[in-house]
Coordinates of C-alpha atoms in Angstrom, one line a residue:
M1 CA 13.5 -15.9 -56.7
I2 CA 16.4 -17.1 -54.2
I3 CA 15.5 -18.7 -51.1
R4 CA 17.9 -18.8 -48.2
L5 CA 17.2 -22.0 -46.3
I6 CA 18.0 -22.5 -42.7
V7 CA 17.9 -26.0 -41.8
C8 CA 19.5 -28.6 -39.5
T9 CA 22.4 -31.0 -40.5
S10 CA 23.1 -34.6 -39.6
A11 CA 22.6 -38.2 -40.2
A12 CA 22.4 -38.8 -36.3
L13 CA 19.7 -40.4 -34.7
I14 CA 18.1 -39.2 -31.1
A15 CA 15.8 -40.5 -28.7
T16 CA 12.6 -39.0 -27.5
A17 CA 11.1 -39.4 -24.1
T18 CA 8.8 -42.1 -25.5
G19 CA 11.8 -44.2 -26.5
A20 CA 11.2 -43.5 -30.2
V21 CA 14.3 -43.1 -32.5
L22 CA 14.3 -40.4 -35.0
D23 CA 16.4 -38.9 -37.7
N24 CA 18.1 -35.4 -36.7
P25 CA 17.7 -32.7 -39.0
I26 CA 20.1 -32.5 -42.0
L27 CA 21.2 -29.8 -44.4
K28 CA 23.6 -29.8 -47.5
G29 CA 25.4 -26.6 -46.8
G30 CA 24.5 -23.5 -45.2
I31 CA 25.7 -20.7 -43.5
E32 CA 25.4 -19.6 -39.9
S33 CA 22.6 -17.1 -39.1
S34 CA 23.2 -14.4 -36.5
W35 CA 21.4 -13.5 -33.3
G36 CA 17.8 -11.8 -34.3
E37 CA 18.3 -12.6 -38.3
F38 CA 15.2 -15.2 -38.1
S39 CA 13.8 -14.2 -34.8
S40 CA 10.2 -15.3 -35.7
A41 CA 11.7 -19.0 -36.5
G42 CA 11.5 -21.9 -34.0
F43 CA 10.9 -25.4 -33.7
I44 CA 8.7 -28.3 -32.1
R45 CA 9.5 -31.7 -30.8
T46 CA 6.8 -34.3 -30.8
P47 CA 7.1 -38.1 -29.8
F48 CA 6.9 -38.8 -33.4
L49 CA 9.1 -36.0 -34.7
S50 CA 12.8 -35.1 -33.4
F51 CA 12.2 -31.5 -35.1
C52 CA 9.9 -29.7 -37.1
G53 CA 9.8 -25.7 -37.8
V54 CA 7.5 -23.5 -36.7
T55 CA 6.9 -19.6 -37.1
V56 CA 5.6 -17.3 -34.4
I57 CA 2.8 -15.2 -35.9
H58 CA 1.2 -14.2 -32.7
P59 CA 2.3 -13.9 -29.2
E60 CA 0.5 -16.8 -28.4
V61 CA 0.7 -18.9 -31.6
V62 CA 3.0 -20.5 -33.9
L63 CA 2.3 -21.9 -37.4
T64 CA 3.6 -25.1 -38.5
L65 CA 2.6 -28.0 -41.2
A66 CA -0.5 -30.1 -40.8
Q67 CA 1.8 -33.3 -41.2
C68 CA 4.1 -32.3 -38.2
V69 CA 1.5 -32.9 -35.8
Y70 CA 0.1 -36.2 -36.7
D71 CA 1.0 -39.4 -35.1
E72 CA 3.2 -42.1 -36.7
Q73 CA 0.5 -43.6 -38.9
K74 CA -0.5 -40.0 -39.7
A75 CA -4.2 -40.8 -39.0
T76 CA -4.6 -38.8 -35.9
V77 CA -3.6 -35.4 -34.7
I78 CA -1.4 -35.7 -31.6
D79 CA -2.6 -34.3 -28.1
P80 CA -1.4 -30.9 -27.4
S81 CA 0.3 -31.9 -24.4
Q82 CA 2.8 -34.2 -26.5
V83 CA 4.1 -30.8 -28.4
E84 CA 6.9 -28.7 -27.1
V85 CA 7.6 -25.2 -28.6
I86 CA 11.1 -23.7 -28.8
A87 CA 12.0 -20.2 -30.1
G88 CA 14.6 -17.7 -29.9
D89 CA 17.9 -19.8 -29.8
L90 CA 20.4 -20.3 -32.3
N91 CA 21.6 -23.6 -30.9
I92 CA 20.0 -26.8 -30.4
A93 CA 22.1 -28.5 -28.1
V94 CA 23.2 -25.9 -26.2
E95 CA 20.6 -23.8 -24.3
S96 CA 21.0 -20.1 -23.9
S97 CA 19.2 -17.6 -21.7
E98 CA 17.3 -16.1 -24.9
R99 CA 15.6 -19.6 -25.3
Q100 CA 12.1 -19.7 -24.9
R101 CA 10.1 -22.8 -24.1
R102 CA 6.4 -23.3 -24.4
D103 CA 3.7 -26.2 -24.1
V104 CA 0.8 -26.3 -26.3
L105 CA -2.8 -25.8 -25.5
Q106 CA -4.8 -26.5 -28.7
I107 CA -3.6 -27.6 -32.3
V108 CA -6.0 -26.4 -35.4
V109 CA -5.2 -28.5 -38.6
H110 CA -6.7 -26.8 -41.8
E111 CA -10.0 -28.8 -42.4
N112 CA -9.2 -29.8 -45.9
Y113 CA -5.9 -31.0 -45.4
T114 CA -5.0 -34.3 -47.3
A115 CA -1.7 -36.0 -46.4
Y116 CA -1.1 -38.2 -49.5
N117 CA -0.7 -35.0 -51.9
H118 CA 0.2 -32.2 -49.1
R119 CA -2.8 -30.3 -50.2
N120 CA -3.4 -27.5 -47.0
D121 CA -0.8 -28.6 -45.3
I122 CA -0.9 -26.1 -42.5
A123 CA -1.5 -26.0 -38.6
L124 CA -1.9 -23.6 -35.9
L125 CA -0.5 -24.1 -32.2
R126 CA -1.6 -22.1 -29.6
V127 CA 0.9 -22.0 -26.6
D128 CA 0.1 -22.0 -22.8
R129 CA 1.6 -18.5 -22.5
A130 CA 2.7 -15.8 -24.5
F131 CA 6.2 -15.3 -25.8
W132 CA 8.3 -12.4 -24.1
L133 CA 8.0 -9.5 -26.5
P134 CA 9.4 -7.3 -27.5
S135 CA 12.6 -9.6 -27.7
N136 CA 15.9 -9.5 -30.1
T137 CA 15.5 -13.3 -30.5
V138 CA 11.6 -13.8 -30.6
E139 CA 9.4 -11.6 -32.8
V140 CA 6.1 -12.2 -34.6
A141 CA 6.5 -12.5 -38.5
T142 CA 5.0 -10.4 -41.1
R143 CA 3.2 -12.6 -43.4
R144 CA 3.3 -12.1 -47.2
R145 CA 0.0 -11.0 -48.9
R146 CA 1.8 -10.4 -52.3
I147 CA 2.8 -12.6 -55.2
V148 CA 6.6 -13.4 -55.0
P149 CA 8.2 -13.3 -58.7
N150 CA 10.3 -15.9 -60.0
G151 CA 14.0 -15.5 -59.5
A152 CA 13.6 -13.4 -56.3
V153 CA 15.8 -13.7 -53.0
C154 CA 14.2 -15.7 -50.0
Q155 CA 15.4 -16.9 -46.6
L156 CA 14.4 -20.3 -45.0
P157 CA 15.8 -20.7 -41.3
G158 CA 16.4 -23.9 -39.3
W159 CA 19.1 -25.6 -37.2
S160 CA 22.0 -27.8 -38.2
M161 CA 23.2 -31.1 -36.4
E162 CA 26.5 -31.8 -37.8
R163 CA 29.5 -33.7 -36.6
S164 CA 32.9 -32.8 -37.8
A165 CA 35.2 -35.2 -39.7
T166 CA 37.9 -34.3 -37.7
S167 CA 36.4 -34.0 -34.3
T168 CA 33.8 -35.7 -32.0
S169 CA 32.0 -32.5 -31.3
T170 CA 28.8 -31.9 -32.8
E171 CA 27.9 -28.4 -34.3
S172 CA 24.2 -27.5 -33.9
D173 CA 23.6 -24.0 -35.0
Q174 CA 21.1 -22.6 -36.9
K175 CA 22.2 -22.2 -40.7
Y176 CA 20.7 -20.8 -43.7
L177 CA 20.7 -21.5 -47.6
D178 CA 20.1 -19.4 -50.4
G179 CA 18.0 -21.0 -53.4
E180 CA 16.0 -19.6 -56.5
I181 CA 12.0 -19.6 -56.7
L182 CA 10.8 -21.3 -59.8
D183 CA 8.0 -21.2 -62.0
R184 CA 5.3 -23.6 -60.9
D185 CA 4.8 -25.2 -64.4
T186 CA 8.5 -25.6 -64.5
C187 CA 8.4 -27.3 -61.1
N188 CA 5.6 -29.7 -62.4
Q189 CA 7.3 -30.9 -65.7
V190 CA 10.1 -33.0 -63.8
N191 CA 9.3 -36.4 -62.9
V192 CA 9.4 -36.3 -59.2
H193 CA 6.7 -33.8 -58.9
A194 CA 4.7 -34.3 -62.0
G195 CA 1.7 -31.8 -61.4
A196 CA 1.8 -32.0 -57.4
V197 CA 2.8 -28.6 -57.1
R198 CA -0.5 -26.7 -57.1
E199 CA -1.4 -22.8 -57.1
N200 CA -1.2 -22.4 -53.3
M201 CA 2.1 -23.6 -53.0
I202 CA 5.6 -22.2 -53.9
C203 CA 8.4 -23.9 -55.5
G204 CA 12.4 -23.1 -55.3
G205 CA 15.8 -24.4 -55.0
N206 CA 17.7 -27.0 -57.3
L207 CA 16.2 -28.5 -60.4
L208 CA 18.7 -29.6 -63.2
R209 CA 21.7 -30.4 -60.8
S210 CA 22.4 -31.4 -57.3
T211 CA 23.1 -28.1 -55.0
N212 CA 23.0 -27.3 -51.4
A213 CA 19.2 -27.8 -50.3
P214 CA 17.5 -29.4 -47.1
C215 CA 17.5 -32.8 -46.4
S216 CA 15.4 -34.9 -43.7
G217 CA 14.2 -33.1 -40.6
N218 CA 13.7 -29.7 -41.8
L219 CA 9.8 -29.8 -42.7
G220 CA 8.1 -27.0 -41.6
S221 CA 11.0 -24.4 -42.0
P222 CA 9.6 -20.9 -42.9
L223 CA 10.7 -19.3 -46.0
Y224 CA 11.2 -15.5 -45.9
C225 CA 11.1 -13.4 -48.8
E226 CA 11.8 -9.8 -48.2
D227 CA 11.6 -10.6 -44.6
E228 CA 8.1 -11.7 -45.0
L229 CA 6.9 -15.1 -44.1
T230 CA 6.3 -16.5 -47.6
G231 CA 5.9 -20.4 -47.3
L232 CA 6.6 -23.7 -45.0
L233 CA 8.8 -26.3 -46.1
S234 CA 6.1 -29.1 -47.2
F235 CA 8.0 -31.7 -49.4
G236 CA 11.0 -32.1 -52.0
V237 CA 13.4 -32.8 -49.1
N238 CA 16.0 -34.8 -50.3
C239 CA 19.4 -33.0 -49.7
G240 CA 19.6 -31.3 -53.3
A241 CA 18.9 -34.3 -55.5
A242 CA 18.7 -32.8 -59.1
N243 CA 14.8 -32.4 -60.3
D244 CA 13.5 -32.6 -57.0
P245 CA 13.1 -28.9 -55.7
P246 CA 11.9 -28.1 -52.4
V247 CA 8.0 -27.3 -52.5
F248 CA 6.7 -24.7 -49.5
V249 CA 3.2 -24.0 -48.4
Q250 CA 2.3 -20.5 -50.1
M251 CA 1.4 -18.0 -47.1
R252 CA -0.6 -15.7 -49.2
F253 CA -3.3 -18.3 -49.9
F254 CA -4.0 -19.0 -46.1
N255 CA -3.8 -15.8 -44.6
R256 CA -7.5 -15.4 -44.6
W257 CA -7.9 -19.1 -43.0
I258 CA -5.2 -18.0 -40.2
E259 CA -7.0 -15.0 -39.3
E260 CA -10.4 -16.7 -39.1
Q261 CA -9.0 -19.4 -36.8
L262 CA -7.1 -16.4 -34.7
L263 CA -10.6 -14.9 -34.4
E264 CA -12.4 -18.1 -33.6
V265 CA -9.9 -18.6 -30.5
G266 CA -10.4 -15.2 -29.6
L267 CA -7.1 -13.8 -29.9
V268 CA -8.0 -10.9 -32.4
D269 CA -11.1 -8.6 -32.6

C-alpha cells in the first residue's frame, strides 16, 4: 500500500518555554497539502517535544502516541497542563484564523504500553473544550476497522520546517509523502527491525533503497488509507535510510480500547 506521509522538515532547533532545546520536525521530500485535505490531523507541544502528531477522533479527544506524553527520561506521564493541542492550520509558524488551540484536561495512556519495544504505543488526550465543528479545517477522523492490503495507497500528514538554501525565510507548511504498505514479515526480515513489527503494527515506505520519508519530529503523525485513520507513526523515522521502513500503530487493533476509554470518561453512551 502506498502511504502519503505529511511531515515537518528542518534540522533547526527551537527553545520551549522551559528552556529545553528540541529538534524541529524534518521531512525528506514532500508535497504541500491543501486546506481541509487532512482536517483531523493536528499536533501537540510539550516541554519535552517540540512537535508530536495527533488526530482528532472526537470533538473533545485527540489520539497520539504514548511516547509523546512522557517526560524526558521516559519514566513518567507528564502533567496534562504541560500539553498544548493545535489543529486546523496548515502553517506552524504563521497562525491563521482557522487555528484551534486547546489545553489538555486528561491523558490516558494504554495500560500495556512498553517503551523499549513500542508495544501499545497509544494515548488519548481529552481537551478542555470541544473543537468548533463542523469546520472546513477540523473534522473528526473515521477510524479504519478493516485490513489494509499490501500495496494499497495511504496518506500521513504533518508539517514542515525547512529553510531554503537561497533564502533566509523558513517554510513551515503542511506536507505529505507517498509510500507503500509492506508485508509485515518482509519488514521483520530487515536487520534494523528484526522481528520488532508486531501484528498490531503496520509497516510501509522505504525498504531496499533510500527514498522520501519522515525524519525526526514526526512521531504520532496519522496514517490515512482510503481517508480512514489507519495508523500512527511510532518508529522507523530516519529520513529514508534503506532497510528501516516507518512503522505505525495499527488502528484496527485499538478501536475497542479507544471506545472503552471514551465510555469511561462519559463521552459516548
